[in-house]
mmCIF file of C-alpha atoms in Angstrom:
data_model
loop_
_atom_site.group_PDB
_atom_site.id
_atom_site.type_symbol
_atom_site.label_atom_id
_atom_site.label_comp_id
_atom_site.label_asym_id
_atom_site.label_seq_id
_atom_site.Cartn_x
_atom_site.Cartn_y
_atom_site.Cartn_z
ATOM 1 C CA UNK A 83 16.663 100.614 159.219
ATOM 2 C CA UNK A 84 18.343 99.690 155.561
ATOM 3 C CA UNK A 85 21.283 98.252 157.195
ATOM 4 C CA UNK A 86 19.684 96.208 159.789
ATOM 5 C CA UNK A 87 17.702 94.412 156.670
ATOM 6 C CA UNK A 88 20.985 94.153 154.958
ATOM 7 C CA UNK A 89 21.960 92.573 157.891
ATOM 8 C CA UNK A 90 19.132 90.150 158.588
ATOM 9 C CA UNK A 91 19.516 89.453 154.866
ATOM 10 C CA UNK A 92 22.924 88.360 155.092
ATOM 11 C CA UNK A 93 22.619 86.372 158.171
ATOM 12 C CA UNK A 94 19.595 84.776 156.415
ATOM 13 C CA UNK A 95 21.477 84.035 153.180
ATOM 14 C CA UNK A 96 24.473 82.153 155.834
ATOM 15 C CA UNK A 97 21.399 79.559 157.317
ATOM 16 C CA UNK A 98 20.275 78.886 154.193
ATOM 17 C CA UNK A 99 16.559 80.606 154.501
ATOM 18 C CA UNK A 100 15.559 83.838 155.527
ATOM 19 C CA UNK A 101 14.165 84.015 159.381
ATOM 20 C CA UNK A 102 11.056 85.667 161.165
ATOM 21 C CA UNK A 103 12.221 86.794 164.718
ATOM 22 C CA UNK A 104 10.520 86.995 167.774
ATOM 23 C CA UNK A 105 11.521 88.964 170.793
ATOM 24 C CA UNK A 106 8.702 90.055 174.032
ATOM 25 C CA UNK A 107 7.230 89.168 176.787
ATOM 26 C CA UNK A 108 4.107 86.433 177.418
ATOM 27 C CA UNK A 109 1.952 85.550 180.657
ATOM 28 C CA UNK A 110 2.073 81.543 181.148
ATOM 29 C CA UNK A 111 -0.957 79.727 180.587
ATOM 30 C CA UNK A 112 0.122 76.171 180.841
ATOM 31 C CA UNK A 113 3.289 74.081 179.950
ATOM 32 C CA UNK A 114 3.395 70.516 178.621
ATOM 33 C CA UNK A 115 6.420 68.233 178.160
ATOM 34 C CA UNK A 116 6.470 65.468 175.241
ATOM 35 C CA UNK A 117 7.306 62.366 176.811
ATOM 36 C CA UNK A 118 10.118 59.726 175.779
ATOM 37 C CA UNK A 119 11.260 61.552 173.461
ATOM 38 C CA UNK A 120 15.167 61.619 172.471
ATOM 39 C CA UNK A 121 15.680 65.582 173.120
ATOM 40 C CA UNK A 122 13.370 67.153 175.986
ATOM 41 C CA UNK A 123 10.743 69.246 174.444
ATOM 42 C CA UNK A 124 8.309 71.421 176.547
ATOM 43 C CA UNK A 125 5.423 73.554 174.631
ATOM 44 C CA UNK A 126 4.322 76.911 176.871
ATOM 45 C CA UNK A 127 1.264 78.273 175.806
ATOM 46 C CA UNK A 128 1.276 81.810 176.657
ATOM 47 C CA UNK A 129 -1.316 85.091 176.241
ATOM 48 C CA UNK A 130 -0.101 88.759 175.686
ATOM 49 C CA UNK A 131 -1.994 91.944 177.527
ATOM 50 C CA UNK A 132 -4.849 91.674 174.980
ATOM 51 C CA UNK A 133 -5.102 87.862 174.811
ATOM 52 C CA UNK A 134 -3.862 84.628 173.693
ATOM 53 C CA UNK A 135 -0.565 84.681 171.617
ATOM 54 C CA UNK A 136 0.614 81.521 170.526
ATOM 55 C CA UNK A 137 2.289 78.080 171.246
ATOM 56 C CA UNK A 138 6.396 78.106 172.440
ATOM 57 C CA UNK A 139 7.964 75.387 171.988
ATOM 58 C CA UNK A 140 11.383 74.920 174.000
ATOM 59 C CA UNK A 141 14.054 72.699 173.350
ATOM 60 C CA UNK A 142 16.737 70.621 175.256
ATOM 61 C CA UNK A 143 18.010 72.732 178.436
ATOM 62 C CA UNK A 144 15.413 74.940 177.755
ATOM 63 C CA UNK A 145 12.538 72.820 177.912
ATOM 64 C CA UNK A 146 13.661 71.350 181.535
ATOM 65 C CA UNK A 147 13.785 74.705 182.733
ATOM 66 C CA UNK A 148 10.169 75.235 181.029
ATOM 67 C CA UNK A 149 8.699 72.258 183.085
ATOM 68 C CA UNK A 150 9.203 74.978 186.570
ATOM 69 C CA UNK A 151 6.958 77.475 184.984
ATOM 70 C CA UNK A 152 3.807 78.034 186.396
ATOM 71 C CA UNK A 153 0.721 79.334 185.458
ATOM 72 C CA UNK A 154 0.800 83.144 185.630
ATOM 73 C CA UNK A 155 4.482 83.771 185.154
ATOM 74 C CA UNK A 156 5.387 86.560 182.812
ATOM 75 C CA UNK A 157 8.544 84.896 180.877
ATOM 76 C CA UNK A 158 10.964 86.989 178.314
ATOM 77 C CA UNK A 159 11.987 84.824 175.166
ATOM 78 C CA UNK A 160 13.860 85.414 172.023
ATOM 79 C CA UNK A 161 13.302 82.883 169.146
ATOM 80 C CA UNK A 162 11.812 82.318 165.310
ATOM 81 C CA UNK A 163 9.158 81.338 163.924
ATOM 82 C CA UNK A 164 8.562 78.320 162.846
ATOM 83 C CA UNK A 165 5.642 75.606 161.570
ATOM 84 C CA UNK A 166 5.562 72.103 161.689
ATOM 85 C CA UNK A 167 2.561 70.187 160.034
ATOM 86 C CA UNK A 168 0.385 73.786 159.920
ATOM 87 C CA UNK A 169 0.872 74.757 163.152
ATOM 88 C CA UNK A 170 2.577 78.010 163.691
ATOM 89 C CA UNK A 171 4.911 77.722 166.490
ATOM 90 C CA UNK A 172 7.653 79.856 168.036
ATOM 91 C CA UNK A 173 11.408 78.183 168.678
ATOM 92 C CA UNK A 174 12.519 79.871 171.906
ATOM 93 C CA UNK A 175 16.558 80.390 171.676
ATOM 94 C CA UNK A 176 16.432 82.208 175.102
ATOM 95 C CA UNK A 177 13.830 82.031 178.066
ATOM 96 C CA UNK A 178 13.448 83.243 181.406
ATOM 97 C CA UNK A 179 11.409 84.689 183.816
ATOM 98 C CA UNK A 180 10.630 88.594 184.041
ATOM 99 C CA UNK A 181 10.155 90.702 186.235
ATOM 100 C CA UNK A 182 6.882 90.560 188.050
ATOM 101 C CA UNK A 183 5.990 94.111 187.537
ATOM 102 C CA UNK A 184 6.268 94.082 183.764
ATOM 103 C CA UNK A 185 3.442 96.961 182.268
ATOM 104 C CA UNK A 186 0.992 95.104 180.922
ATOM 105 C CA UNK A 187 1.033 97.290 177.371
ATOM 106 C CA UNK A 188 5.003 95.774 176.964
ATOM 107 C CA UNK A 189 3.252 91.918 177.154
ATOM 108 C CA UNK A 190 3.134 91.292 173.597
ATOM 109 C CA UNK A 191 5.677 89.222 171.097
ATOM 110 C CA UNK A 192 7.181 91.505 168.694
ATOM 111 C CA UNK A 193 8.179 90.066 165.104
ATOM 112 C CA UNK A 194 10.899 90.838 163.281
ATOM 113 C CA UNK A 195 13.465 89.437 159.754
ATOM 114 C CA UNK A 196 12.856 88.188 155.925
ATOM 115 C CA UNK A 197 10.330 86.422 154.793
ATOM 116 C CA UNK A 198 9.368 84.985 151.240
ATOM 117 C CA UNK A 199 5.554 86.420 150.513
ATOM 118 C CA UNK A 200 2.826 83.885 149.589
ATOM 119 C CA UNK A 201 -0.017 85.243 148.313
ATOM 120 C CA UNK A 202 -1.391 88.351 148.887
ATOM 121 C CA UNK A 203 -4.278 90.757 148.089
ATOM 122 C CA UNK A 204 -4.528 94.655 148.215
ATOM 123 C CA UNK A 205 -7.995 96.405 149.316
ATOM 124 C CA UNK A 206 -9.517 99.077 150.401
ATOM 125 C CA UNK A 207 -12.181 99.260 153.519
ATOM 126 C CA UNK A 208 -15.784 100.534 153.347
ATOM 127 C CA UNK A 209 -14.113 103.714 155.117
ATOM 128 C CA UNK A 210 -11.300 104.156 152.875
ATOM 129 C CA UNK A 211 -8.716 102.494 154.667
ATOM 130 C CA UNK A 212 -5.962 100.683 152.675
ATOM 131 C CA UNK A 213 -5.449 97.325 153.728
ATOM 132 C CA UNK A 214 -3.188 94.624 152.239
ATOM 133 C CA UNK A 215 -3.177 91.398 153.557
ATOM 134 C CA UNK A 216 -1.926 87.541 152.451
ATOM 135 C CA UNK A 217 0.929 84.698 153.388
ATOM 136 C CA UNK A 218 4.207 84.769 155.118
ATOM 137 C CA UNK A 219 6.513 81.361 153.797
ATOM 138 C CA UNK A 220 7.551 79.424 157.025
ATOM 139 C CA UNK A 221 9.412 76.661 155.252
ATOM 140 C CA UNK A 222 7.890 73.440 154.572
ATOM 141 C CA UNK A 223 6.080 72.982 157.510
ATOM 142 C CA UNK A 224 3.117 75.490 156.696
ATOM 143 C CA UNK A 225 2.637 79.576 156.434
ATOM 144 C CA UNK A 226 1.111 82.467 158.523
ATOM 145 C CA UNK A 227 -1.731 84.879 157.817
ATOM 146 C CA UNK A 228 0.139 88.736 157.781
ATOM 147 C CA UNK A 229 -2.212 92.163 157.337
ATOM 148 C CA UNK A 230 -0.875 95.840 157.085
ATOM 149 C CA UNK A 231 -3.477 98.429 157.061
ATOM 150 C CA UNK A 232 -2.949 102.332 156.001
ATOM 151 C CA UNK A 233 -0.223 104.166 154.620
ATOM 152 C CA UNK A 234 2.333 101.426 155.081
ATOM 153 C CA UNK A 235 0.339 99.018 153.230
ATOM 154 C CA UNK A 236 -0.603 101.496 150.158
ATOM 155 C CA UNK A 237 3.187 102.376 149.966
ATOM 156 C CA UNK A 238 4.203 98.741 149.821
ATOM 157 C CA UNK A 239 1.469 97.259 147.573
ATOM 158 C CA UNK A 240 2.473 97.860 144.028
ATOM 159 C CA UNK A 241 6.364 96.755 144.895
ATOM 160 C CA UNK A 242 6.035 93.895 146.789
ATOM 161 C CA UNK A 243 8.487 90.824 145.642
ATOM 162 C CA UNK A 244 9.300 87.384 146.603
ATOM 163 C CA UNK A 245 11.465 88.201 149.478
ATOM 164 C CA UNK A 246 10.762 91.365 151.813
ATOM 165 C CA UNK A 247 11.064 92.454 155.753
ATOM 166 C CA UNK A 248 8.581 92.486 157.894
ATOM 167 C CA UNK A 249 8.253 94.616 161.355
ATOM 168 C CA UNK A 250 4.925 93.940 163.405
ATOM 169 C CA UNK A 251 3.994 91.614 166.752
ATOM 170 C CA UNK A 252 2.331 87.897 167.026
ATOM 171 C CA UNK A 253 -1.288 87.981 167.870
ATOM 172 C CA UNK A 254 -4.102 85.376 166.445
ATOM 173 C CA UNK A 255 -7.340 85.162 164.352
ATOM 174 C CA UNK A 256 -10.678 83.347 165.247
ATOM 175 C CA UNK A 257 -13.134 82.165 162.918
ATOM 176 C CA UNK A 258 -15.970 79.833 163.350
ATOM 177 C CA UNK A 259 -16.713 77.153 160.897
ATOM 178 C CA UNK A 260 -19.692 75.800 159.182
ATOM 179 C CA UNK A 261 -20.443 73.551 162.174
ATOM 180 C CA UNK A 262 -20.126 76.391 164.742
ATOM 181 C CA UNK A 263 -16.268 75.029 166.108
ATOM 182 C CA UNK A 264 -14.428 77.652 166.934
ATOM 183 C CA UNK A 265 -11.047 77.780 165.840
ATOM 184 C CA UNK A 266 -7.862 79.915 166.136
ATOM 185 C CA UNK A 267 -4.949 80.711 164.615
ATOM 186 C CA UNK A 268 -1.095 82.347 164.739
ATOM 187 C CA UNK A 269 -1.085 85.722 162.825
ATOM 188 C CA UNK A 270 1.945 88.351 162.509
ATOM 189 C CA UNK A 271 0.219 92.062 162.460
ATOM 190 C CA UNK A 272 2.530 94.118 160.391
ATOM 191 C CA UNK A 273 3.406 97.319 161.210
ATOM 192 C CA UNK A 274 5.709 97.782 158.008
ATOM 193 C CA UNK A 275 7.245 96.120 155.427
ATOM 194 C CA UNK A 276 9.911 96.613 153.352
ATOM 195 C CA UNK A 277 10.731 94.757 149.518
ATOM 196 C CA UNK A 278 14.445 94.061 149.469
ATOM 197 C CA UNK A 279 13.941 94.875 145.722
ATOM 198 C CA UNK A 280 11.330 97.690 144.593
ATOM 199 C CA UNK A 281 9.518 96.840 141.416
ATOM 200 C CA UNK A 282 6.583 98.451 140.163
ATOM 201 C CA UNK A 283 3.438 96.602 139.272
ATOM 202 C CA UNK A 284 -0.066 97.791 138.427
ATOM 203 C CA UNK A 285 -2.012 98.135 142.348
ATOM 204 C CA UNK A 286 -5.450 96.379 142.371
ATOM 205 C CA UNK A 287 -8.085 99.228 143.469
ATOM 206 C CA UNK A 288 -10.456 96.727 145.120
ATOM 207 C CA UNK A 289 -13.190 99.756 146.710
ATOM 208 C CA UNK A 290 -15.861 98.610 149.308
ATOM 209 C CA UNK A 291 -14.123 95.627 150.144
ATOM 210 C CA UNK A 292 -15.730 93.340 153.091
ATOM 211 C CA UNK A 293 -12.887 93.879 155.699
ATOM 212 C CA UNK A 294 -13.143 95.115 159.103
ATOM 213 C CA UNK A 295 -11.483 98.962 160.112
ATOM 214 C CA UNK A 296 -8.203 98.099 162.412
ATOM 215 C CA UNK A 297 -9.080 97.957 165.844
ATOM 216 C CA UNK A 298 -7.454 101.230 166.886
ATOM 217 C CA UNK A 299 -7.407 100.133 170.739
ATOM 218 C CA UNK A 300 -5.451 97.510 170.178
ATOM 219 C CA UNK A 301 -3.111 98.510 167.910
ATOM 220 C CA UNK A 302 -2.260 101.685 169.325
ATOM 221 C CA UNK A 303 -1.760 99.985 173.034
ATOM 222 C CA UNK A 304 1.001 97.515 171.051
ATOM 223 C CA UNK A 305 2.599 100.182 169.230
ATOM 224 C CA UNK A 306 3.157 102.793 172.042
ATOM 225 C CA UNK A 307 5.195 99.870 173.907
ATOM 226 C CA UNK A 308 7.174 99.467 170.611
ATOM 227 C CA UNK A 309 10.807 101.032 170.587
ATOM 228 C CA UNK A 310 12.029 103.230 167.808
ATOM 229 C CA UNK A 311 13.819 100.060 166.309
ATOM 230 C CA UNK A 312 13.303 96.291 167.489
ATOM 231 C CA UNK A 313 16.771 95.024 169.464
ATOM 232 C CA UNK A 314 17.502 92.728 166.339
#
């Protein structure tokens, strides 16, 4: 595991910013393709085996092979993610269509690289579960909501720093507002992460905190389909 960070760092110090990856599998939901404009761009909005996922946005020869997909289609991409004006959004470097008999527990997007941490808060649940959650940098273009419940997050929460890596898969929040819209958004799940400098720091020991137990069903369906180490 220590030299694939060192690796991902390295490759992340070459571009110029560090990079979250995305590698899986999503079921098509619709496609749209931006007109006139001066590089073809197609957005696929796709769901995973426990719902929605997230917004793909394809590029060049990519997107005109995007415009053939059709509702239904299970697709394999690799990519990063990436926001523009607050919208989370991932950059597919490679796309094309699985298999048809895919298991439905492998349909998720699994996440992957550095990140630089936003802000970030360390609790525990009514029922004793540690739970650490907060803001993943994307660049410029906006951040994404990141939570790590148990052991992993109450070994991580007292050595945290400005740059770590993250292991975990895409999925989304919902929340309804004040005026009863509903709204959604792009969230990484974390199933570890890992400071690429340890320091220690007092841990906040916030008891009886207001968050909700992690959904067992869910998360253990993702992480039985996860391999011992993501192929990046």
């Amino acid at each position: 595991m220590a030299e694939k960070v060192e690796m991902e760092e390295r490759k992340s110090r070459k571009s110029g910013k560090p990079e979250i990856l995305v590698e899986g599998y999503g079921i098509v939901e619709r496609t749209h393709s931006l007109p006139n404009a001066s590089i073809p761009v197609t957005f696929i909005t796709v769901r995973g085996s426990k719902g929605y996922i997230g917004r793909i946005k394809a590029l060049g020869r990519l997107a005109e092979e995007a415009k053939g997909l059709a509702k239904g289609d299970i697709v394999y991409l690799q990519g990063y993610l990436d926001a523009w004006e607050g919208e989370v959004q991932v950059v597919v470097r490679r796309l094309r269509v699985a298999l048809p008999y895919i298991p439905e527990e492998e349909i998720a997007l699994r996440v992957s690289g550095l990140f630089f941490l936003g802000p970030h808060d360390y609790k525990i649940t009514d029922k004793g579960t540690p739970f650490l959650q907060g803001l993943l940098r994307l660049g410029e273009g906006g951040d994404i909501r990141f939570s790590l419940f148990g052991e992993a997050a109450e070994r991580v929460a007292d050595h945290l720093t400005a740059l770590a890596h993250v292991q975990g898969f895409l999925t989304e929040e919902s929340w309804t507002t004040k005026d009863g819209e509903k709204r959604y958004a792009a969230k990484v799940r974390a199933v570890s992460l890992y400071p690429l400098k340890w320091e220690t720091k007092e841990k906040p020991t916030q008891k009886g905190a207001q968050v909700s137990e992690e959904p067992q069903g869910e998360l253990g369906d993702i992480l039985e389909a996860f391999p011992e180490d993501l192929p990046f």
